[in-house]
Coordinates of C-alpha atoms in Angstrom, one line a residue:
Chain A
X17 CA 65.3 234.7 -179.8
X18 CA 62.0 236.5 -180.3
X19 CA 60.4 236.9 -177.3
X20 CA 57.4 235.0 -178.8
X21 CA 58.7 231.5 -179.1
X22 CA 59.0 231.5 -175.0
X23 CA 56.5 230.0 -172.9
X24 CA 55.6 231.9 -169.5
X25 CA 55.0 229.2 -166.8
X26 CA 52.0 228.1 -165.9
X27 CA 51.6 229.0 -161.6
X28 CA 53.4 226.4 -160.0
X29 CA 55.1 224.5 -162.6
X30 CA 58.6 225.6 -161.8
X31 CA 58.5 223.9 -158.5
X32 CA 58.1 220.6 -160.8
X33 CA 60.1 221.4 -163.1
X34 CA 63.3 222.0 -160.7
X35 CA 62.3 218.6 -158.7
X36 CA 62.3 216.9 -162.6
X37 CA 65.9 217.3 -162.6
X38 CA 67.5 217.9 -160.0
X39 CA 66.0 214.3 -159.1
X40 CA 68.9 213.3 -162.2
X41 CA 71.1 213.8 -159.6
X42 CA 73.0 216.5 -157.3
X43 CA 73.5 219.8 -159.6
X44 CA 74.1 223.6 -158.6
X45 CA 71.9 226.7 -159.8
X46 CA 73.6 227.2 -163.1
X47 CA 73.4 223.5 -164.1
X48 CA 69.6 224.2 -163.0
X49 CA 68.9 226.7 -164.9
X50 CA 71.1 225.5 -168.4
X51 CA 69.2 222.3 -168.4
X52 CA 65.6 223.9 -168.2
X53 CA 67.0 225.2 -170.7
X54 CA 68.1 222.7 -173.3
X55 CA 65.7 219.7 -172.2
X56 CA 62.7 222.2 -173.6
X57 CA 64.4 223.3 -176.3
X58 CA 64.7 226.7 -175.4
X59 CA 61.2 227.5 -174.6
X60 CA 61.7 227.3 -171.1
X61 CA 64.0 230.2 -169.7
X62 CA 63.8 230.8 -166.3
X63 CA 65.2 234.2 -165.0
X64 CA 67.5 233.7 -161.9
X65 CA 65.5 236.0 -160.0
X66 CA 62.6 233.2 -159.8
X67 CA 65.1 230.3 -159.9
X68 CA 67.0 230.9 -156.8
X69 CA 63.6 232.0 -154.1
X70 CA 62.1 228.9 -156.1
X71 CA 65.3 227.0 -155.2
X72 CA 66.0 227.6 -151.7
X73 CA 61.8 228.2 -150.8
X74 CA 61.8 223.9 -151.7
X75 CA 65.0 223.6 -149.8
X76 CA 63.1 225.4 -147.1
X77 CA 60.1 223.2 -147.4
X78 CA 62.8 220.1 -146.9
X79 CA 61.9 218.8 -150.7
X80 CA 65.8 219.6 -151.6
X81 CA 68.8 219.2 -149.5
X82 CA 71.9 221.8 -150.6
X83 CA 75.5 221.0 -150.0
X84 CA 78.6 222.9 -151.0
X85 CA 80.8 220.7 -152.8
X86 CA 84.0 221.2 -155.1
X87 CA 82.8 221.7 -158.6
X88 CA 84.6 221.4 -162.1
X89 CA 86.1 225.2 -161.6
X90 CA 87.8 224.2 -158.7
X91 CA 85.4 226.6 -156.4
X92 CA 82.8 225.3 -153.6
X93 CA 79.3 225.3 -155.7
X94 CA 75.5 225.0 -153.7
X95 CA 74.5 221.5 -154.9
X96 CA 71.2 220.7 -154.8
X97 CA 69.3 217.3 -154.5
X98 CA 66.3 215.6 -153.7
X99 CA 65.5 214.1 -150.5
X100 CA 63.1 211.7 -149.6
X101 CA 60.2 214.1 -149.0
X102 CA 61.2 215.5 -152.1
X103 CA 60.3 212.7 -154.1
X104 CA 57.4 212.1 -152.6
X105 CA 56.2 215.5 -153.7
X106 CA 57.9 215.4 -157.1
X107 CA 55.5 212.0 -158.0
X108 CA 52.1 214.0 -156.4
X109 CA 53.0 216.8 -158.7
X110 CA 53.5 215.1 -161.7
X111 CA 50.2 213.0 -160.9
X112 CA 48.2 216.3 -161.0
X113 CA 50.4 217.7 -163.6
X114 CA 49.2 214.8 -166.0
X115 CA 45.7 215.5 -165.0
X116 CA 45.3 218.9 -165.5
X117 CA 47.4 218.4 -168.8
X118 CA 45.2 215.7 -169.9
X119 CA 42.0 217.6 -168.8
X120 CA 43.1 220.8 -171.2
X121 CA 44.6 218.7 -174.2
X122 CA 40.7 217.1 -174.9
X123 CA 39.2 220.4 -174.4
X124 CA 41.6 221.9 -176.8
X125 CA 42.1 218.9 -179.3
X126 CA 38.9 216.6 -178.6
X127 CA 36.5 216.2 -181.9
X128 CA 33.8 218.9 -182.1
X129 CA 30.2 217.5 -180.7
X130 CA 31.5 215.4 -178.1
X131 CA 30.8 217.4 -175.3
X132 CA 27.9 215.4 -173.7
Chain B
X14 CA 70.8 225.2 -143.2
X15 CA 67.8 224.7 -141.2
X16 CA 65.4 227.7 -140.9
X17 CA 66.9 228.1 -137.5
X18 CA 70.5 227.5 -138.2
X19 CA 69.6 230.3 -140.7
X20 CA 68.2 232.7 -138.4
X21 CA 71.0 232.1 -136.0
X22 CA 73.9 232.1 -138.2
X23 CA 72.7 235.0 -140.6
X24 CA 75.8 236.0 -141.7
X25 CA 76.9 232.7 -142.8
X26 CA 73.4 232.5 -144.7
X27 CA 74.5 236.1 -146.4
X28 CA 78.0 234.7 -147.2
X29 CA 76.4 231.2 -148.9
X30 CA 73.9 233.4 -150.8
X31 CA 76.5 235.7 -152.3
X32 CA 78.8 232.5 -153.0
X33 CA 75.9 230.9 -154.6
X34 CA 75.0 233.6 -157.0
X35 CA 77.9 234.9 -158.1
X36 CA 79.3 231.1 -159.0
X37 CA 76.3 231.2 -161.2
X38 CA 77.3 234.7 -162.7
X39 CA 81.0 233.4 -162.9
X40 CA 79.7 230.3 -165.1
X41 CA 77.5 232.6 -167.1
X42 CA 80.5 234.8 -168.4
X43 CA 82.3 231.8 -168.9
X44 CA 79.7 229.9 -171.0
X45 CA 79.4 234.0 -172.5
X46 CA 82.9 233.9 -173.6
X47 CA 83.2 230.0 -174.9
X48 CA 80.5 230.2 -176.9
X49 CA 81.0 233.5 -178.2
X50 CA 77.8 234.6 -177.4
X51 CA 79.8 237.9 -176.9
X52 CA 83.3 239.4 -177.5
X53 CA 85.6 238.3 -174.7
X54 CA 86.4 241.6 -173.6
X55 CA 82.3 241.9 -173.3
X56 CA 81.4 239.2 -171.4
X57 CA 81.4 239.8 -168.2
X58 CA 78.9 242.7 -168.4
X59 CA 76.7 240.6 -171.0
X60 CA 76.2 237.5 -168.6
X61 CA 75.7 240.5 -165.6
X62 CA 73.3 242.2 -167.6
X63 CA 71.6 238.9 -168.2
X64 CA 71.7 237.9 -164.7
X65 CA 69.9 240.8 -163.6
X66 CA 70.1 242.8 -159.8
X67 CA 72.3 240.5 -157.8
X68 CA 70.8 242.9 -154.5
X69 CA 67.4 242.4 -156.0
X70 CA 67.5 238.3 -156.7
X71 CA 69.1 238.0 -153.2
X72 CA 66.0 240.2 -151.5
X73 CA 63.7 237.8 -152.9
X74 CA 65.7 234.9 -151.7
X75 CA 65.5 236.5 -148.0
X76 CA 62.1 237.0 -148.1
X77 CA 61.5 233.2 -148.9
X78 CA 62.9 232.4 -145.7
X79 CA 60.6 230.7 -143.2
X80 CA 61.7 232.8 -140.0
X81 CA 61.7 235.8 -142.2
X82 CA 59.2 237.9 -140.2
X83 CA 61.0 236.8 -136.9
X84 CA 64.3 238.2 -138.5
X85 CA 62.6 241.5 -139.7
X86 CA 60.7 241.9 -135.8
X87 CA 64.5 241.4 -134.5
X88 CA 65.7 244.0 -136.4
X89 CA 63.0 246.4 -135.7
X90 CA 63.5 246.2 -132.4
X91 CA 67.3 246.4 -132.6
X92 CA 66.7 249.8 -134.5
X93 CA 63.7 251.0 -131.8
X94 CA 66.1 250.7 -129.2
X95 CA 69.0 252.8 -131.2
X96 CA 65.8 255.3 -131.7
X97 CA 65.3 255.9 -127.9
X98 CA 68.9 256.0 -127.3
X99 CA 69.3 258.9 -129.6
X100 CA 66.2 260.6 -127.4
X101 CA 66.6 259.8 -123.9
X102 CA 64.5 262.4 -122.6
X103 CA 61.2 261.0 -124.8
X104 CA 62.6 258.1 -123.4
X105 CA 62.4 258.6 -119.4
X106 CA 58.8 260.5 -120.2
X107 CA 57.1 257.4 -121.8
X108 CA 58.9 254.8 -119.7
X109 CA 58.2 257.3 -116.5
X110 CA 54.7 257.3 -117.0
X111 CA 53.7 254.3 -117.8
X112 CA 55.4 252.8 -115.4
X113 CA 53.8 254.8 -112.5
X114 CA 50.3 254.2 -114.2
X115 CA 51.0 250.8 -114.0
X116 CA 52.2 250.5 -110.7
X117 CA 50.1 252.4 -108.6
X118 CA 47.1 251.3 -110.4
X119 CA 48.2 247.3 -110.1
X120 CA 49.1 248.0 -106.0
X121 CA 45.9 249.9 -105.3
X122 CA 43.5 247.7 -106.9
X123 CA 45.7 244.5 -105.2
X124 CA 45.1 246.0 -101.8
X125 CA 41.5 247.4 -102.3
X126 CA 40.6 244.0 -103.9
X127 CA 41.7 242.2 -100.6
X128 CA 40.0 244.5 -98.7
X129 CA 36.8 245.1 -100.1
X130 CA 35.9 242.4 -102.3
X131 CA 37.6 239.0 -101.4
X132 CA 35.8 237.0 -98.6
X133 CA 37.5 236.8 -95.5
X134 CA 40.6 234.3 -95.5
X135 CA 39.0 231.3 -93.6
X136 CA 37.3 227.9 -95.3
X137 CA 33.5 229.1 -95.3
X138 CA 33.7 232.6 -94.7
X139 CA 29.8 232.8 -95.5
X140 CA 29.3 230.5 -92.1
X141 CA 30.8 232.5 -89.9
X142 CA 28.7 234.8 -87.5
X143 CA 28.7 236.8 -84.3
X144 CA 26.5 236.3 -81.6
X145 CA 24.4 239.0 -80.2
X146 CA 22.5 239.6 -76.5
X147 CA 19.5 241.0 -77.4
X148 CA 16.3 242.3 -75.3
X149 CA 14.5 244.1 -77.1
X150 CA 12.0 245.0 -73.8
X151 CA 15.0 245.6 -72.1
X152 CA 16.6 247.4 -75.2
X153 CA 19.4 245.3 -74.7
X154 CA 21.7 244.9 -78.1
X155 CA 25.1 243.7 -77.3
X156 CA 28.0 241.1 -78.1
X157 CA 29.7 241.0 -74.2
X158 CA 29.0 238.7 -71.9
X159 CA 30.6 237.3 -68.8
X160 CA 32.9 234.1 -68.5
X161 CA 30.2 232.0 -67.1
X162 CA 27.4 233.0 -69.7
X163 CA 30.3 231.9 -72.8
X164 CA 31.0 228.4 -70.5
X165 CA 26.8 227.6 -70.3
X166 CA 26.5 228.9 -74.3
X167 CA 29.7 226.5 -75.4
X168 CA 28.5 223.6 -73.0
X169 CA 25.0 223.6 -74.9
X170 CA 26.3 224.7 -78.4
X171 CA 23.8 222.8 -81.0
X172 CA 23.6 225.4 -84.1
X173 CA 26.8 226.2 -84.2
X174 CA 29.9 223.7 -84.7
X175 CA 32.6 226.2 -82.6
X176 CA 31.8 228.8 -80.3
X177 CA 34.8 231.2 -79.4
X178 CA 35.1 234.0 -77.2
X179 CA 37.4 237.2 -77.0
X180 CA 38.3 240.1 -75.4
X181 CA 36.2 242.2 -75.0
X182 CA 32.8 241.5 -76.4
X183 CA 26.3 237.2 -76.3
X184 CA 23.6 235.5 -78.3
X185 CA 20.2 235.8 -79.5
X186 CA 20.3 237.5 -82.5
X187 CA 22.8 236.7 -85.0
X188 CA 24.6 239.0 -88.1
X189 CA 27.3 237.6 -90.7
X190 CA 30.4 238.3 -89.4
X191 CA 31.3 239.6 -92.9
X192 CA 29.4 242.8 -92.4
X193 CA 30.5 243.1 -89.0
X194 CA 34.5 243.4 -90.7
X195 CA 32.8 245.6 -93.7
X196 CA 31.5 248.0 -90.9
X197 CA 34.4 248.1 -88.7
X198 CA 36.3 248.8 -92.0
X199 CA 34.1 251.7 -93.0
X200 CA 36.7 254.6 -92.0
X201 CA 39.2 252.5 -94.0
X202 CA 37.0 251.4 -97.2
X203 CA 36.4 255.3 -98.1
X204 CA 39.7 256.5 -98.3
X205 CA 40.2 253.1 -100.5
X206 CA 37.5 253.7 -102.6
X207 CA 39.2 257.4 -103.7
X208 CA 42.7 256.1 -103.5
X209 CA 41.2 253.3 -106.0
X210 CA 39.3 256.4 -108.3
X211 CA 43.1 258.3 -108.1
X212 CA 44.4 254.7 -109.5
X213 CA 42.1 254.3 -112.2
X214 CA 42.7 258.1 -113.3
X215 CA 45.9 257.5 -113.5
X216 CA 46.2 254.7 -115.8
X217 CA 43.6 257.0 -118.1
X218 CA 46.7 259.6 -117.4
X219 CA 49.5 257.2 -118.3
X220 CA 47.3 256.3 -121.5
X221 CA 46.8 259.9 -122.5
X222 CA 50.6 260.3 -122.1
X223 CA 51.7 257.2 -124.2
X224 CA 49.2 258.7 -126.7
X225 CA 50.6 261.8 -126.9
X226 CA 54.5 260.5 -127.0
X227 CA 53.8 257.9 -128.9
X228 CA 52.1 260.6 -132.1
X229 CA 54.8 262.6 -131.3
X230 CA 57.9 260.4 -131.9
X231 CA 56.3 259.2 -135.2
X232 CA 55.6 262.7 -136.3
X233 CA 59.0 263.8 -135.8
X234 CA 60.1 260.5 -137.9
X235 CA 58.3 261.7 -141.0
X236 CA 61.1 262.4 -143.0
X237 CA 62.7 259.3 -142.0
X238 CA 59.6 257.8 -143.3
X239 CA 59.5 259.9 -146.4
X240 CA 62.9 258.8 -147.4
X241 CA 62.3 254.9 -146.3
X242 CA 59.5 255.1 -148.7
X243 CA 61.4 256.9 -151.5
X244 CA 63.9 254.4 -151.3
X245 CA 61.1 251.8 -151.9
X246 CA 60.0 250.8 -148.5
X247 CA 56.1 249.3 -148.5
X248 CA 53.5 251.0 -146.8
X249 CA 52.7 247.9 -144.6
X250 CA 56.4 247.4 -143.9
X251 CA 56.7 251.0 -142.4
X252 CA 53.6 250.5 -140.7
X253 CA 54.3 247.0 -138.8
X254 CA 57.9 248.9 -137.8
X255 CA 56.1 252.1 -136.6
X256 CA 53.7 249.7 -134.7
X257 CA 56.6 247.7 -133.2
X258 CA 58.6 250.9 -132.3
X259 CA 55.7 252.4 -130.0
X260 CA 56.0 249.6 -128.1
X261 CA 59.0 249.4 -127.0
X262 CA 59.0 251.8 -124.6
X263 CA 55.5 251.0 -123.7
X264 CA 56.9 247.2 -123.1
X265 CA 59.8 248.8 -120.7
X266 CA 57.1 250.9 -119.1
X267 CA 55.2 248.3 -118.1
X268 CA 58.1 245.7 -117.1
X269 CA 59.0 248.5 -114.9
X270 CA 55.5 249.5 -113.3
X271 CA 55.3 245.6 -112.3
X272 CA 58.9 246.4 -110.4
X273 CA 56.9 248.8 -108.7
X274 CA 53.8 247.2 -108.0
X275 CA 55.8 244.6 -105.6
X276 CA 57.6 247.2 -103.7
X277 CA 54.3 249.2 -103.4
X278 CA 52.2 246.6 -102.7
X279 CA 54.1 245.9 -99.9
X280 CA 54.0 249.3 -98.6
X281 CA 50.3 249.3 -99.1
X282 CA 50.0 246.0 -97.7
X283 CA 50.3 247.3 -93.8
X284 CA 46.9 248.7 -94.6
X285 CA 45.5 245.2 -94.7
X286 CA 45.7 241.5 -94.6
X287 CA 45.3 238.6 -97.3
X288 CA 47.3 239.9 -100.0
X289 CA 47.8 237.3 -102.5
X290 CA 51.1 237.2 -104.3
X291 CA 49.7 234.8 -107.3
X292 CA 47.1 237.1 -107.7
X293 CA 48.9 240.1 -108.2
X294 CA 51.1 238.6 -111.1
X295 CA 47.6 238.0 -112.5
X296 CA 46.6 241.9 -111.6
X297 CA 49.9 243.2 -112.6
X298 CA 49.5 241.0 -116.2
X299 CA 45.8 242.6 -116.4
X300 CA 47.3 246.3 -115.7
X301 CA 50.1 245.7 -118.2
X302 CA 48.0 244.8 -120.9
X303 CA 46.1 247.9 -120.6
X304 CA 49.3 250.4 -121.8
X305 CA 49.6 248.1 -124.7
X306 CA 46.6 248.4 -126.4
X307 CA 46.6 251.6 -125.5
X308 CA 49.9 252.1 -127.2
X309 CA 48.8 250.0 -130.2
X310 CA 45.1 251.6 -130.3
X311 CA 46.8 255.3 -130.0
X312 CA 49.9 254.3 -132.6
X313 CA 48.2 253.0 -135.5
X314 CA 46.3 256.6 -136.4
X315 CA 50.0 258.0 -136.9
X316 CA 51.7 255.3 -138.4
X317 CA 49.3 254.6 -140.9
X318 CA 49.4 258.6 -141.7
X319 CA 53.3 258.3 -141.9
X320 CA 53.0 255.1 -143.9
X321 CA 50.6 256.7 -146.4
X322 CA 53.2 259.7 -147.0
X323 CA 53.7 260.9 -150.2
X324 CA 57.8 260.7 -150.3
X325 CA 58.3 263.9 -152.8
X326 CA 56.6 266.0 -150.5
X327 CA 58.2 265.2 -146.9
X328 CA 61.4 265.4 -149.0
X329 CA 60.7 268.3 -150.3
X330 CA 58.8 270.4 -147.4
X331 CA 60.7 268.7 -145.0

């Protein structure tokens, strides 16, 4: 993959990104990381040494709860999910996420000599 | 985990990180070798190299921690104390002389304070007075009269709400009965007001000592410091532990010197009355600050020199 067709992520977008889906339901690190993956079509490809402070920094904050649970290779895995707080914060960001995407899409796309 | 239960249960936190991170690596090299990403025999390394540090990703997940500082201050101190131990003679000199700075100076000022400066120990000391006989044609000037004389005065008593007599010592001229204790103190108040100059010498003394023990220990910890830095230690790290170490003994010092303060104040206390207990917690608090900053004010020079080391040189000169 040439290094150009990946995206670096804008400050604070992760966090967003990781309540997105882990919100789908309660899924470990890996699953985490392989679905940020695929869902952007492989722009998005977060390196595990900003996943996992990302990760347990919102567990800290209360946003996700982690419990070890038997997984499909027959070892304990962390699973993450999202608690009530968590949702709370995921719909605040994704409020100010639309906004700020909105704000730069009709500076970048709106018709010349429209600026007032 | 809470941040608490984290804190408190550390090594279970350690155990959960390492199982969380190397199930991800384990799924990596799985997904490496179904998909064929790379030769089975190759996996393994491919998904580690991919995975980057495991020590490195798990440093940045302690340092996300909420009681992260608390556990780094804990640990500091744990390793202060292990320094000390291994020089117990640097050890008894700081502790030895902070805590007699701290204690004479605390007992002293205690004692002078009640005898010099407090008001005497009744409800309106300001109101009491002693009555004089005075004459001046008869240069009369004294405070004895006879039984009869105190019975006509307290019988007729209109200025005054109490008139008491006692043994052995009458009234027309009157002086605060403060100054009448101040004077009859005098031979007592100069010998206090020296002992009280020896105090505050020697808490200038004890300062200059945790000064000079304090530059000392962190001199002789250059190379310590050299290799911490090598190893990729930050400046402000080293600094904030250097800080914390020079005040451990300080802290002991002082804990100690307020040991001493009760005993001596008690001693010290047959010179005089009115001793206050409260208050001398408040005094010994006030003298035991003192030391710190002291400490703090004298460390910081010489940790910040040892934290601004360049490694290759105190690695290579030693």
């Amino acid at each position: 993959m040439a290094p150009s067709s990946k995206s670096d992520l804008p400050q604070g977008t992760l966090d967003l990104l990781i309540l997105k889906v882990v919100a789908a339901g309660p899924i470990h690190g890996y699953g985490i990381a392989q679905r940020l993956r695929t869902l952007s079509a492989e722009v998005v490809q977060v390196q595990q040494g900003t996943l996992y402070p990302a990760l347990h920094r919102l567990e800290n904050r209360g946003w996700l709860a982690a419990e070890w649970k038997p997984s499909d290779t027959g070892r304990d895995a962390k699973f993450y999910k999202l608690t009530r707080k968590g949702r709370a914060q995921m719909a605040h960001e994704e409020a100010s996420w639309a906004r700020l995407a909105g704000a730069v899409a009709s500076i970048i796309g709106g018709p010349a000599g429209e600026a007032p | 985990m809470t941040w608490w239960q984290r804190l408190l249960f550390r090594r279970r936190a350690e155990r959960e990180l390492d199982a969380e991170l190397r199930d991800h690596l384990a799924r990596l090299t799985t997904e490496y070798a179904e998909t064929g990403e790379a030769p089975p025999d190759d996996a393994r390394r491919q998904a580690a190299l991919a995975f980057g540090g495991l020590d490195q990703i798990k440093e940045m997940c302690r340092d996300v921690r909420p009681a992260r500082a608390l556990e780094i201050f804990g640990r500091d101190v744990w390793y202060g104390l292990r320094v000390l131990k291994r020089s117990p003679s640097f050890t008894f000199v700081a502790i030895a002389c902070l805590s007699l700075g701290v204690g004479v100076n605390t007992a002293v000022f205690s004692v002078s304070n009640a005898v010099l400066l407090k008001p005497l120990p009744y409800r309106q000391p300001e109101e009491l007075v002693v009555v004089f006989k005075t004459s001046p044609q008869r240069n009369v000037n004294r405070t004895t009269f006879g039984p009869a004389e105190f019975l006509d005065w307290h019988g007729r008593l209109s200025s005054f709400t109490g008139l008491a007599a006692y043994q052995p010592w009458a009234p027309t001229s009157i002086r605060p009965f403060d100054d009448i204790v101040f004077d009859s103190l005098a031979d007592r108040t100069f010998p206090m007001v020296w002992f009280a100059c020896f105090a505050a010498l020697a808490v200038m003394l004890s300062a200059l000592g945790v000064h000079g023990v304090v530059s000392y220990a962190l001199a002789q910890r250059r190379r310590e410091f050299g290799i911490r830095l090598a190893l990729g230690a930050t400046p402000r790290r080293l600094l904030a532990q250097a800080l914390r170490q020079s005040l451990l003994p300080t802290a002991a010092g002082c804990a100690l010197g307020l040991a001493a303060t009760v005993w001596l104040t008690r001693v010290l206390s047959s010179l005089a009355y009115g001793i206050d207990v409260r208050e001398l917690l408040w005094l010994s608090a006030a003298a035991a600050v003192l030391p710190v900053i002291v400490a703090l004010v004298s460390a910081y020079p010489s940790a910040r020199r040892v934290a601004s080391l360049n490694p290759t040189n105190v690695l290579r000169l030693g």
